[in-house]
Each structure stands twice: as structure tokens, then as C-alpha cells.
PDB file of C-alpha atoms in Angstrom:
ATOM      1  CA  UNK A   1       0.772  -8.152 -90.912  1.00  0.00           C
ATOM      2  CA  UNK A   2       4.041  -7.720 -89.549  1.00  0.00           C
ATOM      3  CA  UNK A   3       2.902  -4.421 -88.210  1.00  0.00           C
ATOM      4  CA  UNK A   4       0.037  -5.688 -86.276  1.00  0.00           C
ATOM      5  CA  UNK A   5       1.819  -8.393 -84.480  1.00  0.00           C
ATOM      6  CA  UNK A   6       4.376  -5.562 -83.552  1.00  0.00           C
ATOM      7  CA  UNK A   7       1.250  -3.502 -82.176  1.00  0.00           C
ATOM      8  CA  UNK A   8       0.091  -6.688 -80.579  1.00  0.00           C
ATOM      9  CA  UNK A   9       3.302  -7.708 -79.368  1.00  0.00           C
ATOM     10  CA  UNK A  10       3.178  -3.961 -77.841  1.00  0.00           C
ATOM     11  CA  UNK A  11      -0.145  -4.135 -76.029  1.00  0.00           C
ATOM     12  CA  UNK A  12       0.533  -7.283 -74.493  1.00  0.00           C
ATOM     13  CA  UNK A  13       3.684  -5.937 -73.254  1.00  0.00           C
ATOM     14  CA  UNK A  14       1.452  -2.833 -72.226  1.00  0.00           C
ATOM     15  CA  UNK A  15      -0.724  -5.157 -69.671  1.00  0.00           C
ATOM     16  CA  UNK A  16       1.848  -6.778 -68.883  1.00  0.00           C
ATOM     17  CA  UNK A  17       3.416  -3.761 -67.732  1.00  0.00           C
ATOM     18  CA  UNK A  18      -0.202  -2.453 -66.079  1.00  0.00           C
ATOM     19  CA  UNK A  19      -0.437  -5.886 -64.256  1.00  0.00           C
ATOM     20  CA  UNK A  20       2.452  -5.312 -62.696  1.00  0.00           C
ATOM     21  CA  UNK A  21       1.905  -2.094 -61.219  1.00  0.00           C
ATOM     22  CA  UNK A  22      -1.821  -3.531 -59.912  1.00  0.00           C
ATOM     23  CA  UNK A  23       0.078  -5.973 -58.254  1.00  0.00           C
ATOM     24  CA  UNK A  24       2.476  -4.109 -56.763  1.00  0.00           C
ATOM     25  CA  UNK A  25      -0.407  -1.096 -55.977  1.00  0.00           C
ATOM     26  CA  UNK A  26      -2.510  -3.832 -54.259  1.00  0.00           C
ATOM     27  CA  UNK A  27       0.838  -5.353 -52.144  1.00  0.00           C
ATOM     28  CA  UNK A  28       1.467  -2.141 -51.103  1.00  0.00           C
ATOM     29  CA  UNK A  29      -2.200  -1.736 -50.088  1.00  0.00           C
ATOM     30  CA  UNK A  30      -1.984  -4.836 -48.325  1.00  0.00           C
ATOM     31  CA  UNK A  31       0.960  -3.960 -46.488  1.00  0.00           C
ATOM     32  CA  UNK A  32      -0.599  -0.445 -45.678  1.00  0.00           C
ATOM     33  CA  UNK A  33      -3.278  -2.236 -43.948  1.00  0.00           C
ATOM     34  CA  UNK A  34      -1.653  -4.767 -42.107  1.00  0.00           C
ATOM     35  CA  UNK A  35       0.630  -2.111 -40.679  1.00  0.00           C
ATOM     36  CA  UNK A  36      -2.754  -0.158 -40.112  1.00  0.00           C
ATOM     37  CA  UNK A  37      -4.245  -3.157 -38.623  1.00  0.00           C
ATOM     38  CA  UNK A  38      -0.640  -3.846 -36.300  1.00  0.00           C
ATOM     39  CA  UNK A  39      -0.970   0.079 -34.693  1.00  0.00           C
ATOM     40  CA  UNK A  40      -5.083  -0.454 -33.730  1.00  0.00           C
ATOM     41  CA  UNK A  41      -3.856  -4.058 -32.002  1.00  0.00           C
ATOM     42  CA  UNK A  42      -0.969  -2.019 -30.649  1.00  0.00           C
ATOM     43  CA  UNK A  43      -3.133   1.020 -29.479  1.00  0.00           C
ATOM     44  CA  UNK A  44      -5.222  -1.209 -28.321  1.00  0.00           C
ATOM     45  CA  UNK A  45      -2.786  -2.944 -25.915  1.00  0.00           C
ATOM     46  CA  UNK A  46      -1.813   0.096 -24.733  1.00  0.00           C
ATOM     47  CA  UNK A  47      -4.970   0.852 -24.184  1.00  0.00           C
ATOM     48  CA  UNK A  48      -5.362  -2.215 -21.789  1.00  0.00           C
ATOM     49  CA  UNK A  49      -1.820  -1.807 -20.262  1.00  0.00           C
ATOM     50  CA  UNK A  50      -2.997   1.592 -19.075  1.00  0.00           C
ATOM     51  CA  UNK A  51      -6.679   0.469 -18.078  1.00  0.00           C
ATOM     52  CA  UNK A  52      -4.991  -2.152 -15.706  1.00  0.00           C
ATOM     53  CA  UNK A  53      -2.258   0.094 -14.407  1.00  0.00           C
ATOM     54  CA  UNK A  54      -5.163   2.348 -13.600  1.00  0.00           C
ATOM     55  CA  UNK A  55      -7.046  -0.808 -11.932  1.00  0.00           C
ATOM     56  CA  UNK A  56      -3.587  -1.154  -9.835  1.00  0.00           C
ATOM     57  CA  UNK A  57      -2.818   2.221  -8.962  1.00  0.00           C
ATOM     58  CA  UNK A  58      -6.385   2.518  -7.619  1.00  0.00           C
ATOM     59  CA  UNK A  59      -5.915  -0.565  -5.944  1.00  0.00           C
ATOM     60  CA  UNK A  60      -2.713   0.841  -4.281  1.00  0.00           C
ATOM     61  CA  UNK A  61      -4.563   4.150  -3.304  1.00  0.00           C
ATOM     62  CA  UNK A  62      -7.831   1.985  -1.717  1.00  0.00           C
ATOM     63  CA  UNK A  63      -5.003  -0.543   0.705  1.00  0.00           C
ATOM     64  CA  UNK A  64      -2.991   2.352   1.242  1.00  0.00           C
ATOM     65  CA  UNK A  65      -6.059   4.516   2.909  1.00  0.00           C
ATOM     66  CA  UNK A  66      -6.688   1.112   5.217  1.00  0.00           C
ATOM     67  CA  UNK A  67      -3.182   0.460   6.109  1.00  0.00           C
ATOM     68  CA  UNK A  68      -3.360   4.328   6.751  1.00  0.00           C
ATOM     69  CA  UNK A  69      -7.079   4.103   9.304  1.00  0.00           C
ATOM     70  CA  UNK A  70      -5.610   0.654  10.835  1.00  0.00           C
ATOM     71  CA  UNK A  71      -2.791   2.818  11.767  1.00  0.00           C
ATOM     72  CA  UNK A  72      -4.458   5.602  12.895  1.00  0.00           C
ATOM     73  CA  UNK A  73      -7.023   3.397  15.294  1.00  0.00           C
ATOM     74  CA  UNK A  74      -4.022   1.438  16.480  1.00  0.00           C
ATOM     75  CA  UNK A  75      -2.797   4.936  17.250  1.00  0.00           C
ATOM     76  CA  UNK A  76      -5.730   6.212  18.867  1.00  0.00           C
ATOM     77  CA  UNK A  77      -5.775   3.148  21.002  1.00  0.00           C
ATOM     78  CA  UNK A  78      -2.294   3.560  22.107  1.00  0.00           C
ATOM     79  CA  UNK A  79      -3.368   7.137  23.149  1.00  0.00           C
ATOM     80  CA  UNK A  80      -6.084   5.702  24.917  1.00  0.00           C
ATOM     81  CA  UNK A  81      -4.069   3.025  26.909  1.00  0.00           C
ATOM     82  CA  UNK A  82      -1.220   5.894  27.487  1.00  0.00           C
ATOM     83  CA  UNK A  83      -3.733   7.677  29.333  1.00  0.00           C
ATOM     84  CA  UNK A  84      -5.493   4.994  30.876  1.00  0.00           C
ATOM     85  CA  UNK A  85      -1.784   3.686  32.417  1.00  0.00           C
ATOM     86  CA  UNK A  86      -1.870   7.905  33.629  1.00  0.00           C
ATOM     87  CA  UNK A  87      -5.094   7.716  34.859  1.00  0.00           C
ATOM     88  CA  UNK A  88      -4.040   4.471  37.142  1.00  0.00           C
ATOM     89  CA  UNK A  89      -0.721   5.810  38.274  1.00  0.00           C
ATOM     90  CA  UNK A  90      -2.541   9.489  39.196  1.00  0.00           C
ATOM     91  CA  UNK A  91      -5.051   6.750  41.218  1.00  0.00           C
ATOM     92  CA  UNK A  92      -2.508   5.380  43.059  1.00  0.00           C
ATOM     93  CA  UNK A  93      -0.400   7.783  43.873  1.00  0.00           C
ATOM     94  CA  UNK A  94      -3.586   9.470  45.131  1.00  0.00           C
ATOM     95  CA  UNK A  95      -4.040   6.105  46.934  1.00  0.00           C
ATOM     96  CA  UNK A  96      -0.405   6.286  48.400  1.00  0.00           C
ATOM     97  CA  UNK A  97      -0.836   9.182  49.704  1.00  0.00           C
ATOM     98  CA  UNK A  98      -3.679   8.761  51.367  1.00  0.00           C
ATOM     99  CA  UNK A  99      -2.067   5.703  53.060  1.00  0.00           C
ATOM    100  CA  UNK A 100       0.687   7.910  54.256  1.00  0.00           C
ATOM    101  CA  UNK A 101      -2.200   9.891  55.951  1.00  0.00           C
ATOM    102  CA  UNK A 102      -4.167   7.232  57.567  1.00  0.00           C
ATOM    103  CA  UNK A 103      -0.640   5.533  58.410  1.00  0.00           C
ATOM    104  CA  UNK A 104       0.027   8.511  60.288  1.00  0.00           C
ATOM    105  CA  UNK A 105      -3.487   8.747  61.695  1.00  0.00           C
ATOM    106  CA  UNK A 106      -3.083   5.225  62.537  1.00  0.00           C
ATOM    107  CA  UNK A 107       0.351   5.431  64.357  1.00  0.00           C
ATOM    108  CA  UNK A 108      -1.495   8.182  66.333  1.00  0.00           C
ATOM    109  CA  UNK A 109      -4.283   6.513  67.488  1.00  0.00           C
ATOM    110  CA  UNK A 110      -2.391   2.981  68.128  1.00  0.00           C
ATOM    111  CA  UNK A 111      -0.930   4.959  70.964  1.00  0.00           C
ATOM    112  CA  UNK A 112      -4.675   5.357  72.517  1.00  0.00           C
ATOM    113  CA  UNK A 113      -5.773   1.468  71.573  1.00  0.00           C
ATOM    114  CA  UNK A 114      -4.029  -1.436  70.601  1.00  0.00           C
ATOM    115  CA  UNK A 115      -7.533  -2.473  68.103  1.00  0.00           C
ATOM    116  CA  UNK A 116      -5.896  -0.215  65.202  1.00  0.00           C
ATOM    117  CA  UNK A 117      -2.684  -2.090  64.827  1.00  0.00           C
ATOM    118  CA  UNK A 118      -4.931  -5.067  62.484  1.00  0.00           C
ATOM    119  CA  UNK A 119      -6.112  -2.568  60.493  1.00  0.00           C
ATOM    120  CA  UNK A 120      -3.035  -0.470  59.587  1.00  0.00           C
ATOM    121  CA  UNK A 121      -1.300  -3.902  58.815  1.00  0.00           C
ATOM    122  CA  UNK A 122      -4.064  -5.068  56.608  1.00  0.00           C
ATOM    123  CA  UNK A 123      -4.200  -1.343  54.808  1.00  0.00           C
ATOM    124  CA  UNK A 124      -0.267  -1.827  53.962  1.00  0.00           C
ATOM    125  CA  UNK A 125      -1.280  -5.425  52.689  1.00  0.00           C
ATOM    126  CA  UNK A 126      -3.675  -3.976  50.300  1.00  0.00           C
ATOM    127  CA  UNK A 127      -1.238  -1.185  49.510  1.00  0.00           C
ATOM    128  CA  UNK A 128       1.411  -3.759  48.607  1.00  0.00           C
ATOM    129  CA  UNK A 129      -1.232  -5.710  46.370  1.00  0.00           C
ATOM    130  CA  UNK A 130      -2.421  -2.685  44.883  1.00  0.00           C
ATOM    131  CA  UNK A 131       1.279  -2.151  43.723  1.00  0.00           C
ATOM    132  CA  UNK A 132       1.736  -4.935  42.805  1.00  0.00           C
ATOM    133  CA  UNK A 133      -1.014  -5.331  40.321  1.00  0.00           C
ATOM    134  CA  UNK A 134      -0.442  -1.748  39.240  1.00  0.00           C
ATOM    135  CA  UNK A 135       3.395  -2.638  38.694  1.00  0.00           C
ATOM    136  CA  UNK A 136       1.927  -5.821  36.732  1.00  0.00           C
ATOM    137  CA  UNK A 137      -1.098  -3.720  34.991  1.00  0.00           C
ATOM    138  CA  UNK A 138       1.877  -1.128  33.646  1.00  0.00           C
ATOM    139  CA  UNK A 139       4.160  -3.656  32.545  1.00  0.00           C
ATOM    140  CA  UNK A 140       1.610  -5.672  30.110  1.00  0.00           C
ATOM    141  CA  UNK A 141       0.524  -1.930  28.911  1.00  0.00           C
ATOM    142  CA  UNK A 142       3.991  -1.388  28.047  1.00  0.00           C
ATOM    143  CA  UNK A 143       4.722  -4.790  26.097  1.00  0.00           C
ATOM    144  CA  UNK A 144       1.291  -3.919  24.291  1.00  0.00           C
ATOM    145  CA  UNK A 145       2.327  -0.413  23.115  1.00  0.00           C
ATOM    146  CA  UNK A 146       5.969  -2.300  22.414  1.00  0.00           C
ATOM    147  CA  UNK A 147       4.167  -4.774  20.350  1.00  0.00           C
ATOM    148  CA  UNK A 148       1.772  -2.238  18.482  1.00  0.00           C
ATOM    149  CA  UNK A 149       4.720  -0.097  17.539  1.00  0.00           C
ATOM    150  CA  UNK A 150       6.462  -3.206  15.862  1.00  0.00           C
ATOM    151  CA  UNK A 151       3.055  -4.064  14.043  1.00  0.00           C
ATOM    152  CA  UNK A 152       3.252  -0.687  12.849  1.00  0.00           C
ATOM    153  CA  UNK A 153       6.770  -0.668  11.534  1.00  0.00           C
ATOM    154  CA  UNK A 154       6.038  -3.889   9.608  1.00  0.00           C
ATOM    155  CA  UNK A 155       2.686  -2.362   7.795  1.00  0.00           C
ATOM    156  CA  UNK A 156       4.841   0.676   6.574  1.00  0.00           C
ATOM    157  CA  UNK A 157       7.664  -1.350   5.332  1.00  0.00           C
ATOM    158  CA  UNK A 158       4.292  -3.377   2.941  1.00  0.00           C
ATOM    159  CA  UNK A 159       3.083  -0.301   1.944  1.00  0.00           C
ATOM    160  CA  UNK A 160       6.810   0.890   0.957  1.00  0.00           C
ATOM    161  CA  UNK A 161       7.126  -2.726  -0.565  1.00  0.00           C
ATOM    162  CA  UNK A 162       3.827  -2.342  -2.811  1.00  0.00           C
ATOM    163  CA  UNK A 163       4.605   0.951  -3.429  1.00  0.00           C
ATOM    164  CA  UNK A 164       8.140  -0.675  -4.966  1.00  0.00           C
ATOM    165  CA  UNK A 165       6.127  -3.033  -6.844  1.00  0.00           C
ATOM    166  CA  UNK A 166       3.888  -0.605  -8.411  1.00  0.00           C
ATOM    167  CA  UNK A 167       6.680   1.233  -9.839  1.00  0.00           C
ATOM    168  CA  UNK A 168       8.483  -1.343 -11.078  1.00  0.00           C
ATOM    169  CA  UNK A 169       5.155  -2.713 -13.062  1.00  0.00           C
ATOM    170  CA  UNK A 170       4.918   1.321 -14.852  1.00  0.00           C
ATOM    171  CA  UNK A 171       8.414   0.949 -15.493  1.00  0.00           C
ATOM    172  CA  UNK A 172       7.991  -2.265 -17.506  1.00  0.00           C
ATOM    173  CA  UNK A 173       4.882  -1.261 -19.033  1.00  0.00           C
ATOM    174  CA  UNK A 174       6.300   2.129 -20.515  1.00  0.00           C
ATOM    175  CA  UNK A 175       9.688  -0.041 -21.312  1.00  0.00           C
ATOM    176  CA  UNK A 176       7.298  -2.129 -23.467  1.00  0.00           C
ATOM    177  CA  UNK A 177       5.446   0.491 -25.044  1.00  0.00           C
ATOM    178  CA  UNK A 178       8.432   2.738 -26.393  1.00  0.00           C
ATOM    179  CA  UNK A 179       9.848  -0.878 -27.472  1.00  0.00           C
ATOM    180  CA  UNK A 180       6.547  -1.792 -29.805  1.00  0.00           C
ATOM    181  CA  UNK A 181       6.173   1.798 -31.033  1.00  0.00           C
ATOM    182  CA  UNK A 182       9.490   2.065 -32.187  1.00  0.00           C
ATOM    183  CA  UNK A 183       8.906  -1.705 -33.939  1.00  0.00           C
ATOM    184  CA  UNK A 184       5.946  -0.422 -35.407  1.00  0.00           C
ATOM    185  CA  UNK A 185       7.877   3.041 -36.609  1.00  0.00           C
ATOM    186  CA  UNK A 186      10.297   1.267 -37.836  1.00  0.00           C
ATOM    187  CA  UNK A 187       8.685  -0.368 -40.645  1.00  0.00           C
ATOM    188  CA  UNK A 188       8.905   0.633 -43.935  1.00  0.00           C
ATOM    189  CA  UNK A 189       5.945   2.341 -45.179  1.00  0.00           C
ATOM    190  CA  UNK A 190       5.435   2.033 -49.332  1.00  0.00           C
ATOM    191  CA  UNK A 191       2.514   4.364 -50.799  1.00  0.00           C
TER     192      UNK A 191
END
């Protein structure tokens, strides 16, 4: 009898033993998979960072292209007011000199007949006007073009500015990334 509670003293110890290492086999399952479980939530993050940088960067690209065509048309209208302005000046200095010509015709023919003198005075009137608005005509151009080329500085300094931002968001995001993976690595992995 003595010998069979010895045996049975022994198995018991023997499943005691085997329940054990079950327990510790299923812990370490357990952990397995919840380490498992943390890289698919982490992969999966990662997968949205980059699906939302993406959504940015393309973003960035699209208001970059219309800050790019608003700056060509505001170009193209600059050229088009720059040679409007030349079109006026070549006008009146085509004017002017005809003026100089029928002044001279004028000065000519005053000799014969006193009737020319009101009309020579109210051709340099007309001429002085005609300056005049030209001289006013070129000066708004000029504060336009001015003003357009300020507008123009400001949208390139927003489009440096985003660009800025953009790279400081990537920066972040990849900070954050190499920060998880190496929390994730550095958990102890029990087979």
C-alpha cells in the first residue's frame, strides 16, 4: 500500500507538473496573440496615417495648381494692361505729333485769316485733356500692376507656408511610427 500512494503521490505530482506547463503554454499563447493583435492595430494605423497624408499631399498638389493658374491669369492680365498702357502712349504720341503738324499748319494759315486762331486754341485744350487723362489712365495702371505684384508675393509666401506645414505633419507622422514600432519590437516575445 505504501507503494501505491508513492505512485499516486507521483502522478499527482505528474499533473501537477503538466498543468503547469498548459498554463504557462496557453499564457504564452495569449501573449503571442495580443502582441499579434497590437502589430494589425498598429499596421493598421499606419495604414491610416499614410492614407491621410496621401489625402493631404494631394490636397497640397490640387491648391498648389490654382494658386499656380490664379497666378498665371493675374500674369497674363498684367501683360495685357502693359500693352494696353503701350498701345495708349503709341496713340498719343501719334496724337502729339500730329498736333505739332496741324499747330504748324495752323500758325501758317492764321497768317491768311484770323478764323483759325479758335480752333488751334481749342485743339491744344483737347491736347492738354487728352494728357491729362492719359497721365491719369497710366498712373491707376501702374498702382494696379503695383497692387497685383503684392497679391502675388503674398500667395507664394501661403503656398511656401502650406508647403511648411505639410512637412512638418510627415515629420510627426514618421516620428510616431518609428516610436510605436520600436514599442512594439521591444516586447518580449515567449514561444
Amino acid at each position: 500500500m505504501n507503494s501505491s500512494g508513492e505512485e499516486m503521490t507521483k502522478v499527482k505530482c505528474d499533473k501537477e507538473v503538466q498543468l503547469e506547463e498548459l498554463s504557462e503554454t496557453l499564457d504564452s499563447k495569449k501573449k503571442e496573440e495580443n502582441t499579434k493583435q497590437l502589430v494589425e492595430n498598429l499596421e493598421e494605423a499606419n495604414s491610416q496615417l499614410r492614407n491621410e497624408l496621401e489625402s493631404l499631399k494631394e490636397k497640397m498638389a490640387k491648391t498648389g495648381e490654382e494658386m499656380r493658374s490664379a497666378l498665371d491669369e493675374r500674369e497674363e492680365n498684367m501683360n495685357n494692361l502693359k500693352k494696353q498702357v503701350e498701345n495708349k502712349t503709341k496713340c498719343i504720341e501719334e496724337l502729339q505729333q500730329e498736333n505739332k503738324v496741324l499747330q504748324k499748319k495752323l500758325t501758317a494759315e492764321s497768317k491768311k485769316s484770323n478764323t483759325y486762331e479758335g480752333k488751334v486754341n481749342k485743339l491744344q485744350l483737347e491736347m492738354e485733356n487728352m494728357n491729362k487723362q492719359h497721365k491719369e489712365a497710366v498712373d491707376i495702371y501702374q498702382k494696379d500692376i503695383e497692387t497685383r505684384k503684392g497679391n502675388e508675393n503674398k500667395l507664394r509666401e501661403e503656398v511656401r507656408g502650406v508647403n511648411f506645414y505639410c512637412n512638418l505633419i510627415f515629420f510627426n507622422l514618421k516620428c510616431f511610427y518609428e516610436a510605436l514600432l520600436a514599442r512594439v519590437l521591444a516586447l518580449p516575445f515567449q514561444t
